[in-house]
Amino acid sequence: MYETDFIAGSAELAMLLEVSATPKPGNVDRTHDFQDVTYEHFLGSSVGMFPVFRKAALKGYHIGDLILKAVQASATWQRAGNCHFGAILLLIPLCAAASRSSMISELGKNVIEVVKNTTTADAVRFYESFQNIDVRVKEQQFLDINNPESVRIIQKQQLTLLDVMEISSSNDTIAKEWTDGFPRTFRGAELFKQFEESGYSLNDSIVCLFLRLLSETPDTLVTKKFGSRVSLKVSAKATHVLKHGNIVDFDKELIARRINPGTTADLVIGSLFLTLLGGLRY
Amino acid sequence: MYETDFIAGSAELAMLLEVSATPKPGNVDRTHDFQDVTYEHFLGSSVGMFPVFRKAALKGYHIGDLILKAVQASATWQRAGNCHFGAILLLIPLCAAASRSSMISELGKNVIEVVKNTTTADAVRFYESFQNIDVRVKEQQFLDINNPESVRIIQKQQLTLLDVMEISSSNDTIAKEWTDGFPRTFRGAELFKQFEESGYSLNDSIVCLFLRLLSETPDTLVTKKFGSRVSLKVSAKATHVLKHGNIVDFDKELIARRINPGTTADLVIGSLFLTLLGGLRY
């Protein structure tokens, strides 16, 4: 079985390598900050969450509690709010599954079990975790996160956290990862391996992985902020950049328009976690 | 008392913030790599050592064992050798002392106790920790780290790790921190606070701290590689840059001449550890 500290460290290092890779069009990276969120905020958030990933890799903690703890721990040193919410939703079940696995191929089966075993209490905790953070979630017909009534509905209907993700899965890639068995996260790890084996540096492999995942799946955060039309265009542009290589202009354009494909960055983090856990040494 | 995970996280985040601050003349930072050691190597090394800092903050571990474990843990994901040896020598006793302290003012007294309580077994482990790393240590008349005879002398004379540091303290700032009660590390934390209160950003406060410490104390690593004359000139130049601000040229000059003031970076890490532990939130 993967060792607790190794699992937690792989999760944290995945976050650090992702935010450090540059240029990563539209997002904070080691060479550009946003006005309200800087590169150092991401560093602090990543370190703060190590102890929670460690708990996720131990037995006896509930997924909903861990999500709430991770949101709180992200703020141990940095004050820019939660910059890792999507990554938390991927990494918590992956860390829990890793502790029951001795190879990556087992992890795929185990993470499905982990999310299947979530409860109504986990769903309630998930809603509580939104209370102190600014996460853009498209309102559902019911289960609006800003509506206290939602928690009562969850309890009355005995919805599990997986049920809640199911409801969001049609317009949220992270929720869809939960319901589909994390296919994009695992595919990302395969893609990373291909880029690395082609001779790309660590940095460039991560950048290419980001572009490829963005080209294949419109970014949830971009869709929620700017609508489907813009999000599809951004993905089409990522495809073009992968073929023709004008990444610096693409970065400048997205930064100027404040289009940050944050969900794609979350997927990259999940894929890098699998890659580090699976044996990447650099 | 400071909490275990908070101590370990403060140590790790200190390393991440130090290596990220830019421009830091002559050293790896987020905008420049060396040919054999990159920014990502420092990230991996920092994450790998978290579990050892955690152990240092728990009871029941010996300082020498922890130093050896930290050197090994630094290589969990990255293969560039040990890029944090000086920082380890500062952080391990500081983490151990922090676990017995409830405020920074107590930590100063406690870290003196921690290094006083080191034993001959700690000194032997310290020598063992050199075996797999390339650390530039000026040969002593006796106790040459490359000479297996040294361990026998330590055992025969029952030298403690503090005794070994005492022997090196005339030409090694980290060893001198051990014998003098970590005064530069604590002073660095005071200086950082002054820079921050003057309105400098986090990045710029770290850069100014680096320059100030370099201007005050010739860098041990630079002295060992290039001799006292060069090292004194580098410190004088740092004083000049602090007054006149041509830091980019200074950086370029040191990079071109491969002069990397690594010991000053280690001191900055120690000072940032105290700062984060003491309550820095950004």
Coordinates of C-alpha atoms in Angstrom, one line a residue:
Chain A
M1 CA 0.0 0.0 0.0
Y2 CA 1.2 3.5 -0.7
E3 CA 2.6 5.2 2.5
T4 CA 0.6 8.0 4.2
D5 CA 3.3 10.8 3.9
F6 CA 4.1 9.8 0.4
I7 CA 0.4 10.1 -0.7
A8 CA 0.0 13.5 1.0
G9 CA 3.3 14.7 -0.4
S10 CA 2.4 13.6 -3.9
A11 CA -0.9 15.6 -3.6
E12 CA 0.9 18.7 -2.4
L13 CA 3.7 18.5 -4.9
A14 CA 1.2 18.1 -7.7
M15 CA -0.4 21.4 -6.7
L16 CA 3.0 23.1 -6.5
L17 CA 4.2 21.8 -9.9
E18 CA 0.9 22.7 -11.5
V19 CA 0.9 26.3 -10.3
S20 CA 4.6 26.7 -11.1
A21 CA 4.4 25.5 -14.7
T22 CA 4.6 28.5 -17.2
P23 CA 3.1 29.8 -19.4
K24 CA -0.3 28.4 -18.4
P25 CA -2.7 30.5 -20.4
G26 CA -5.0 32.6 -18.3
N27 CA -4.0 31.2 -14.9
V28 CA -1.7 32.3 -12.1
D29 CA 1.7 30.7 -12.6
R30 CA 5.2 31.4 -11.4
T31 CA 5.5 34.4 -13.7
H32 CA 2.1 36.1 -13.3
D33 CA -0.2 36.9 -10.4
F34 CA -3.8 38.2 -10.4
Q35 CA -4.5 41.4 -8.6
D36 CA -6.2 39.6 -5.7
V37 CA -4.5 36.1 -5.9
T38 CA -0.8 35.7 -6.2
Y39 CA 1.6 32.8 -6.8
E40 CA 2.5 32.8 -3.1
H41 CA -1.1 32.4 -2.1
F42 CA -1.1 29.1 -4.0
L43 CA 2.2 28.0 -2.3
G44 CA 0.7 28.7 1.2
S45 CA -2.6 27.0 0.4
S46 CA -0.8 23.9 -0.8
V47 CA 1.4 23.6 2.3
G48 CA -1.6 24.2 4.6
M49 CA -3.5 21.3 3.1
F50 CA -0.7 18.7 3.6
P51 CA -2.0 17.6 7.0
V52 CA -5.5 17.1 5.6
F53 CA -4.2 14.9 2.7
R54 CA -2.4 13.0 5.3
K55 CA -5.6 12.4 7.2
A56 CA -7.4 11.4 4.0
A57 CA -4.7 8.7 3.6
L58 CA -5.3 7.4 7.1
K59 CA -8.4 5.4 8.0
G60 CA -11.4 6.7 9.9
Y61 CA -12.1 10.1 8.3
H62 CA -15.2 11.0 6.3
I63 CA -14.9 12.6 2.9
G64 CA -17.2 15.5 3.7
D65 CA -15.3 16.3 6.9
L66 CA -12.0 16.2 5.0
I67 CA -13.3 18.5 2.3
L68 CA -14.3 21.0 4.9
K69 CA -11.0 20.6 6.8
A70 CA -9.1 21.1 3.5
V71 CA -11.0 24.4 2.8
Q72 CA -10.1 25.6 6.3
A73 CA -6.5 24.4 6.2
S74 CA -5.9 26.2 2.8
A75 CA -6.2 29.4 4.9
T76 CA -3.6 28.5 7.4
W77 CA -1.1 31.1 6.1
Q78 CA -2.7 32.8 3.1
R79 CA -5.7 35.1 3.0
A80 CA -6.7 35.1 -0.6
G81 CA -9.6 32.7 -0.1
N82 CA -9.7 29.2 -1.5
C83 CA -7.8 28.9 -4.7
H84 CA -7.8 25.1 -4.7
F85 CA -11.5 24.0 -4.3
G86 CA -11.7 21.9 -7.4
A87 CA -8.4 20.3 -6.7
I88 CA -9.6 19.4 -3.2
L89 CA -12.6 17.6 -4.6
L90 CA -10.4 15.5 -6.8
L91 CA -7.5 14.9 -4.3
I92 CA -9.4 14.0 -1.2
P93 CA -11.0 10.9 -2.7
L94 CA -7.9 10.0 -4.6
C95 CA -5.7 10.2 -1.4
A96 CA -8.3 8.0 0.4
A97 CA -8.2 5.5 -2.4
A98 CA -4.4 5.6 -2.7
S99 CA -4.1 4.4 0.9
R100 CA -6.0 1.2 -0.1
S101 CA -4.0 0.7 -3.2
S102 CA -0.5 -0.7 -4.0
M103 CA -0.5 0.4 -7.6
I104 CA -2.2 3.0 -9.8
S105 CA -4.3 0.4 -11.6
E106 CA -6.0 -0.5 -8.3
L107 CA -6.6 3.1 -7.5
G108 CA -9.1 3.5 -10.3
K109 CA -11.3 0.8 -8.8
N110 CA -10.8 2.1 -5.2
V111 CA -11.7 5.7 -5.9
I112 CA -15.0 4.6 -7.3
E113 CA -15.7 2.7 -4.1
V114 CA -14.7 5.8 -2.0
V115 CA -17.1 8.1 -3.8
K116 CA -19.9 5.4 -3.7
N117 CA -19.5 5.1 0.1
T118 CA -20.1 8.8 0.7
T119 CA -23.2 9.6 2.8
T120 CA -25.7 12.3 3.4
A121 CA -23.5 13.6 6.2
D122 CA -20.7 14.1 3.6
A123 CA -23.1 16.0 1.4
V124 CA -24.1 18.3 4.3
R125 CA -20.4 19.0 5.1
F126 CA -19.7 19.7 1.4
Y127 CA -22.4 22.4 1.6
E128 CA -20.9 23.8 4.8
S129 CA -17.5 24.0 3.1
F130 CA -18.9 26.6 0.7
Q131 CA -19.9 29.0 3.5
N132 CA -16.5 30.8 3.8
I133 CA -15.4 30.7 0.2
D134 CA -16.2 32.3 -3.0
V135 CA -16.8 29.4 -5.4
R136 CA -18.7 29.9 -8.6
V137 CA -21.2 27.2 -8.9
K138 CA -24.1 27.4 -11.4
E139 CA -27.3 27.4 -9.5
Q140 CA -29.2 24.1 -9.8
Q141 CA -33.0 24.1 -10.1
F142 CA -32.8 22.9 -6.5
L143 CA -29.8 22.5 -4.3
D144 CA -28.6 26.1 -4.8
I145 CA -25.5 26.4 -2.5
N146 CA -26.6 29.8 -1.3
N147 CA -29.9 28.5 -0.1
P148 CA -30.0 27.1 3.4
E149 CA -33.1 25.2 2.3
S150 CA -30.7 23.0 0.2
V151 CA -29.3 21.2 3.3
R152 CA -32.8 20.4 4.4
I153 CA -33.6 18.9 1.0
I154 CA -30.4 16.8 1.2
Q155 CA -31.4 15.5 4.6
K156 CA -35.0 14.9 3.7
Q157 CA -34.2 13.1 0.5
Q158 CA -31.2 11.3 2.1
L159 CA -28.9 12.4 -0.8
T160 CA -25.3 11.3 -0.6
L161 CA -22.4 13.5 -1.8
L162 CA -22.2 11.3 -4.9
D163 CA -25.9 12.0 -5.6
V164 CA -25.1 15.8 -5.3
M165 CA -22.3 15.4 -7.7
E166 CA -24.6 13.5 -10.1
I167 CA -27.0 16.4 -10.1
S168 CA -24.1 18.8 -11.1
S169 CA -22.4 16.5 -13.5
S170 CA -24.0 17.7 -16.6
N171 CA -22.3 21.1 -16.3
D172 CA -19.3 20.6 -14.0
T173 CA -16.3 18.5 -15.0
I174 CA -15.1 17.9 -11.4
A175 CA -18.6 16.5 -10.5
K176 CA -18.5 14.5 -13.7
E177 CA -15.1 13.0 -12.7
W178 CA -16.8 11.7 -9.5
T179 CA -19.7 10.1 -11.3
D180 CA -17.6 8.7 -14.2
G181 CA -14.7 7.2 -12.2
F182 CA -12.1 10.0 -12.8
P183 CA -11.5 9.2 -16.5
R184 CA -10.0 12.6 -17.4
T185 CA -7.7 12.6 -14.4
F186 CA -6.3 9.2 -15.4
R187 CA -6.1 10.1 -19.0
G188 CA -4.2 13.2 -18.0
A189 CA -1.6 11.0 -16.3
E190 CA -1.2 9.0 -19.5
L191 CA -0.9 12.1 -21.6
F192 CA 1.8 13.5 -19.2
K193 CA 3.8 10.3 -19.7
Q194 CA 3.6 10.7 -23.4
F195 CA 4.8 14.3 -23.3
E196 CA 7.6 13.4 -21.0
E197 CA 8.7 10.4 -23.1
S198 CA 8.7 12.7 -26.1
G199 CA 11.6 14.5 -24.4
Y200 CA 9.7 17.6 -23.1
S201 CA 10.9 19.1 -19.8
L202 CA 8.9 18.7 -16.7
N203 CA 7.6 22.3 -17.1
D204 CA 6.7 21.9 -20.8
S205 CA 5.0 18.5 -20.2
I206 CA 2.7 20.1 -17.6
V207 CA 2.0 23.0 -20.0
C208 CA 1.2 20.7 -22.9
L209 CA -1.0 18.6 -20.6
F210 CA -2.9 21.7 -19.6
L211 CA -3.4 22.7 -23.2
R212 CA -4.5 19.2 -24.3
L213 CA -7.1 18.8 -21.5
L214 CA -8.4 22.3 -22.2
S215 CA -8.6 21.5 -25.9
E216 CA -10.6 18.3 -25.2
T217 CA -13.1 19.5 -22.5
P218 CA -14.5 23.1 -22.2
D219 CA -13.4 24.5 -18.9
T220 CA -16.2 24.5 -16.3
L221 CA -15.1 27.7 -14.6
V222 CA -14.8 29.6 -17.9
T223 CA -18.3 28.3 -18.9
K224 CA -19.8 29.4 -15.6
K225 CA -18.2 32.9 -15.9
F226 CA -18.4 33.6 -19.6
G227 CA -20.9 31.1 -21.1
S228 CA -20.6 28.1 -23.4
R229 CA -19.8 30.0 -26.5
V230 CA -16.7 31.6 -25.0
S231 CA -15.6 28.4 -23.3
L232 CA -15.9 26.4 -26.6
K233 CA -13.8 29.1 -28.4
V234 CA -11.1 28.9 -25.7
S235 CA -10.9 25.1 -26.1
A236 CA -10.7 25.5 -29.9
K237 CA -7.9 28.0 -29.5
A238 CA -6.1 25.6 -27.2
T239 CA -6.2 23.0 -30.0
H240 CA -4.8 25.5 -32.4
V241 CA -2.0 26.5 -30.0
L242 CA -1.0 22.8 -29.6
K243 CA -0.6 22.6 -33.4
H244 CA 0.9 26.0 -34.1
G245 CA 2.6 26.9 -30.9
N246 CA 1.7 30.6 -30.3
I247 CA 1.1 30.0 -26.6
V248 CA 2.4 33.4 -25.4
D249 CA -0.3 35.3 -27.4
F250 CA -2.9 32.9 -26.1
D251 CA -1.8 33.6 -22.5
K252 CA -1.8 37.3 -23.1
E253 CA -5.3 37.2 -24.6
L254 CA -6.8 35.2 -21.8
I255 CA -5.1 37.3 -19.1
A256 CA -6.4 40.5 -20.8
R257 CA -9.9 39.1 -20.8
R258 CA -9.6 37.6 -17.3
I259 CA -10.5 34.2 -18.6
N260 CA -8.9 31.7 -16.3
P261 CA -9.4 28.0 -17.0
G262 CA -9.2 27.0 -13.4
T263 CA -11.0 23.6 -13.7
T264 CA -8.5 22.5 -16.3
A265 CA -5.8 23.4 -13.8
D266 CA -7.6 21.2 -11.2
L267 CA -7.6 18.3 -13.6
V268 CA -3.9 18.8 -14.2
I269 CA -3.3 18.6 -10.4
G270 CA -5.2 15.3 -10.2
S271 CA -3.2 13.9 -13.1
L272 CA 0.1 15.0 -11.6
F273 CA -0.9 13.4 -8.3
L274 CA -1.3 10.0 -10.1
T275 CA 2.0 10.6 -11.9
L276 CA 4.0 11.4 -8.8
L277 CA 2.4 8.5 -6.8
G278 CA 3.1 6.2 -9.8
G279 CA 6.8 6.9 -9.7
L280 CA 7.8 10.1 -11.4
R281 CA 11.3 11.2 -10.3
Y282 CA 12.9 14.2 -11.8
Chain B
M1 CA 2.8 25.0 22.5
Y2 CA 3.0 25.3 18.7
E3 CA 1.1 22.4 16.9
T4 CA 3.1 19.7 15.1
D5 CA 1.7 20.2 11.6
F6 CA 1.9 24.0 11.9
I7 CA 5.6 23.8 12.8
A8 CA 6.4 21.4 9.9
G9 CA 4.3 23.5 7.5
S10 CA 6.0 26.7 8.6
A11 CA 9.4 25.1 7.9
E12 CA 8.3 23.9 4.5
L13 CA 6.6 27.1 3.4
A14 CA 9.8 29.0 4.5
M15 CA 11.8 27.0 2.0
L16 CA 9.2 27.5 -0.8
L17 CA 8.9 31.3 -0.2
E18 CA 12.7 31.7 -0.1
V19 CA 13.3 29.8 -3.4
S20 CA 10.4 31.6 -5.0
A21 CA 11.5 35.2 -4.2
T22 CA 13.1 36.9 -7.2
P23 CA 15.5 38.3 -8.1
K24 CA 17.8 36.7 -5.5
P25 CA 21.2 37.4 -6.8
G26 CA 23.2 34.3 -7.8
N27 CA 20.8 31.7 -6.6
V28 CA 18.1 29.5 -8.1
D29 CA 14.7 31.4 -7.9
R30 CA 11.4 31.1 -9.7
T31 CA 12.8 32.8 -12.8
H32 CA 16.2 31.1 -13.1
D33 CA 17.5 27.5 -12.9
F34 CA 21.1 26.3 -12.8
Q35 CA 22.0 23.7 -15.4
D36 CA 22.0 20.8 -12.9
V37 CA 19.5 22.2 -10.3
T38 CA 16.2 23.7 -11.2
Y39 CA 13.5 25.5 -9.3
E40 CA 11.3 22.3 -9.4
H41 CA 14.1 20.4 -7.6
F42 CA 13.8 22.8 -4.7
L43 CA 10.0 22.4 -4.7
G44 CA 10.3 18.6 -4.6
S45 CA 13.0 18.7 -1.9
S46 CA 10.9 20.9 0.3
V47 CA 7.8 18.7 0.1
G48 CA 9.8 15.6 0.7
M49 CA 11.1 16.9 4.0
F50 CA 7.7 17.8 5.6
P51 CA 7.4 14.5 7.3
V52 CA 10.8 14.9 8.9
F53 CA 10.1 18.4 10.2
R54 CA 6.9 16.8 11.6
K55 CA 9.0 14.2 13.4
A56 CA 11.3 16.9 14.7
A57 CA 8.3 18.6 16.2
L58 CA 7.3 15.4 17.9
K59 CA 9.1 14.0 21.0
G60 CA 11.5 11.0 20.9
Y61 CA 13.7 11.7 17.9
H62 CA 17.4 12.5 17.9
I63 CA 18.7 15.5 16.1
G64 CA 21.4 13.5 14.2
D65 CA 18.8 10.9 13.0
L66 CA 16.5 13.7 11.9
I67 CA 19.3 15.4 9.9
L68 CA 20.1 12.1 8.1
K69 CA 16.3 11.4 7.5
A70 CA 15.9 14.9 6.1
V71 CA 18.8 14.4 3.7
Q72 CA 17.2 11.2 2.5
A73 CA 13.7 12.6 2.4
S74 CA 14.9 15.5 0.2
A75 CA 15.4 12.9 -2.5
T76 CA 11.9 11.5 -2.4
W77 CA 10.9 13.0 -5.8
Q78 CA 13.8 15.0 -7.0
R79 CA 17.2 13.7 -8.2
A80 CA 19.4 16.8 -8.2
G81 CA 21.0 15.9 -4.8
N82 CA 20.6 17.9 -1.7
C83 CA 19.9 21.5 -2.3
H84 CA 18.8 22.3 1.3
F85 CA 21.6 21.0 3.6
G86 CA 22.3 24.2 5.4
A87 CA 18.6 24.9 5.8
I88 CA 18.1 21.4 7.3
L89 CA 20.8 22.1 9.9
L90 CA 18.9 25.3 11.0
L91 CA 15.4 23.9 10.7
I92 CA 15.7 20.6 12.5
P93 CA 16.7 22.1 15.9
L94 CA 14.3 25.0 15.4
C95 CA 11.4 22.7 14.8
A96 CA 12.4 20.6 17.8
A97 CA 12.6 23.8 19.9
A98 CA 9.3 25.1 18.5
S99 CA 7.4 22.0 19.8
R100 CA 8.5 23.0 23.4
S101 CA 7.6 26.7 22.9
S102 CA 4.4 28.7 22.9
M103 CA 5.9 31.9 21.6
I104 CA 8.9 32.9 19.6
S105 CA 10.7 34.5 22.6
E106 CA 10.8 31.1 24.3
L107 CA 12.1 29.4 21.2
G108 CA 15.4 31.2 21.4
K109 CA 16.1 29.7 24.8
N110 CA 14.8 26.3 23.8
V111 CA 16.9 25.9 20.7
I112 CA 20.0 26.5 22.7
E113 CA 18.9 23.6 25.0
V114 CA 18.2 21.4 21.9
V115 CA 21.7 21.9 20.5
K116 CA 23.3 21.5 23.9
N117 CA 21.6 18.2 24.4
T118 CA 23.1 16.7 21.2
T119 CA 25.3 13.6 21.7
T120 CA 28.2 11.8 20.1
A121 CA 25.6 9.6 18.3
D122 CA 24.2 12.7 16.7
A123 CA 27.6 13.8 15.6
V124 CA 28.2 10.3 13.9
R125 CA 24.8 10.5 12.2
F126 CA 25.7 14.0 10.9
Y127 CA 28.8 12.6 9.3
E128 CA 26.8 9.7 7.8
S129 CA 24.4 12.2 6.3
F130 CA 27.3 13.6 4.1
Q131 CA 27.8 10.2 2.5
N132 CA 25.3 10.6 -0.3
I133 CA 25.5 14.3 -0.9
D134 CA 27.8 16.8 -2.4
V135 CA 28.3 19.4 0.3
R136 CA 31.2 21.8 0.1
V137 CA 32.8 21.8 3.5
K138 CA 36.2 23.2 4.1
E139 CA 38.4 20.4 5.4
Q140 CA 39.3 20.8 9.0
Q141 CA 42.7 19.9 10.3
F142 CA 41.0 16.9 11.7
L143 CA 37.4 15.8 11.2
D144 CA 37.6 15.9 7.5
I145 CA 34.2 14.7 6.4
N146 CA 35.7 12.6 3.6
N147 CA 37.9 10.8 6.0
P148 CA 36.4 7.7 7.7
E149 CA 38.9 8.3 10.5
S150 CA 36.9 11.3 11.6
V151 CA 34.0 9.2 12.9
R152 CA 36.5 7.2 15.0
I153 CA 38.0 10.4 16.4
I154 CA 34.5 11.7 17.3
Q155 CA 33.7 8.4 19.1
K156 CA 37.1 8.3 20.8
Q157 CA 36.9 11.9 22.0
Q158 CA 33.2 11.6 22.7
L159 CA 32.5 14.8 20.7
T160 CA 28.9 15.9 20.6
L161 CA 27.3 17.4 17.4
L162 CA 27.6 20.8 19.1
D163 CA 31.3 20.2 19.6
V164 CA 31.7 19.4 15.9
M165 CA 29.8 22.6 15.1
E166 CA 32.1 24.5 17.5
I167 CA 35.1 23.3 15.5
S168 CA 33.6 24.6 12.2
S169 CA 32.2 27.8 13.6
S170 CA 35.1 30.0 12.8
N171 CA 34.5 29.6 9.0
D172 CA 30.9 28.4 8.7
T173 CA 27.9 30.6 9.5
I174 CA 25.5 27.8 10.0
A175 CA 27.8 26.1 12.5
K176 CA 28.2 29.5 14.2
E177 CA 24.5 29.8 14.5
W178 CA 24.5 26.6 16.5
T179 CA 27.2 27.8 18.8
D180 CA 25.9 31.4 19.2
G181 CA 22.2 30.7 19.7
F182 CA 21.0 31.4 16.2
P183 CA 21.4 35.2 16.4
R184 CA 21.4 35.9 12.6
T185 CA 18.3 33.7 12.1
F186 CA 16.4 35.7 14.8
R187 CA 17.8 39.0 13.5
G188 CA 16.6 38.1 10.0
A189 CA 13.0 37.6 11.4
E190 CA 13.2 41.2 12.9
L191 CA 14.6 42.6 9.6
F192 CA 11.8 40.9 7.6
K193 CA 9.2 42.5 9.9
Q194 CA 10.8 45.9 9.3
F195 CA 10.8 45.5 5.5
E196 CA 7.2 44.3 5.6
E197 CA 6.1 47.1 7.8
S198 CA 7.7 49.6 5.4
G199 CA 5.2 48.4 2.8
Y200 CA 7.3 46.0 0.8
S201 CA 5.5 43.1 -0.8
L202 CA 6.2 39.6 0.5
N203 CA 8.5 38.9 -2.4
D204 CA 10.4 42.2 -2.0
S205 CA 10.7 41.8 1.7
I206 CA 12.4 38.4 1.2
V207 CA 14.7 39.8 -1.5
C208 CA 15.7 42.7 0.8
L209 CA 16.3 40.3 3.7
F210 CA 18.6 38.2 1.5
L211 CA 20.6 41.3 0.5
R212 CA 20.8 42.6 4.0
L213 CA 22.0 39.3 5.5
L214 CA 24.5 39.0 2.7
S215 CA 25.7 42.5 3.2
E216 CA 26.3 41.8 6.9
T217 CA 27.9 38.4 6.8
P218 CA 30.1 37.0 4.0
D219 CA 28.5 33.9 2.6
T220 CA 30.1 30.7 3.8
L221 CA 29.4 28.8 0.5
V222 CA 30.9 31.7 -1.6
T223 CA 34.0 31.8 0.7
K224 CA 34.5 28.1 0.4
K225 CA 34.2 28.1 -3.4
F226 CA 35.9 31.4 -4.2
G227 CA 37.9 32.5 -1.2
S228 CA 37.5 35.3 1.3
R229 CA 38.4 38.2 -1.0
V230 CA 35.6 37.4 -3.5
S231 CA 33.2 36.7 -0.6
L232 CA 33.9 40.1 1.0
K233 CA 33.5 41.8 -2.3
V234 CA 30.1 40.1 -2.9
S235 CA 28.9 41.3 0.5
A236 CA 30.1 44.9 -0.2
K237 CA 28.3 44.8 -3.5
A238 CA 25.1 43.7 -1.6
T239 CA 25.5 46.8 0.6
H240 CA 25.8 48.9 -2.5
V241 CA 22.7 47.4 -4.1
L242 CA 20.6 48.0 -1.0
K243 CA 21.5 51.7 -1.2
H244 CA 21.4 52.1 -5.0
G245 CA 19.1 49.4 -6.2
N246 CA 20.8 47.9 -9.2
I247 CA 19.8 44.4 -8.2
V248 CA 19.3 43.0 -11.7
D249 CA 22.9 43.7 -12.7
F250 CA 24.1 42.2 -9.5
D251 CA 22.1 39.1 -10.2
K252 CA 23.4 38.8 -13.7
E253 CA 27.0 39.3 -12.6
L254 CA 26.8 36.5 -9.9
I255 CA 25.0 34.1 -12.3
A256 CA 27.6 34.7 -14.9
R257 CA 30.4 34.0 -12.4
R258 CA 28.4 31.1 -10.9
I259 CA 28.7 32.7 -7.5
N260 CA 25.7 31.4 -5.5
P261 CA 25.3 32.7 -1.9
G262 CA 23.6 29.6 -0.7
T263 CA 24.4 30.0 3.0
T264 CA 22.6 33.4 3.0
A265 CA 19.6 31.6 1.4
D266 CA 19.7 29.1 4.3
L267 CA 19.6 31.9 6.9
V268 CA 16.7 33.5 5.1
I269 CA 14.8 30.2 5.3
G270 CA 15.5 30.1 9.1
S271 CA 14.3 33.6 9.5
L272 CA 11.1 33.0 7.4
F273 CA 10.4 29.9 9.5
L274 CA 10.4 32.1 12.7
T275 CA 8.2 34.7 10.9
L276 CA 5.6 32.2 9.7
L277 CA 5.5 30.5 13.1
G278 CA 5.2 33.8 14.8
G279 CA 2.1 34.7 12.9
L280 CA 2.8 36.0 9.3
R281 CA -0.4 35.8 7.3
Y282 CA -0.4 37.2 3.8

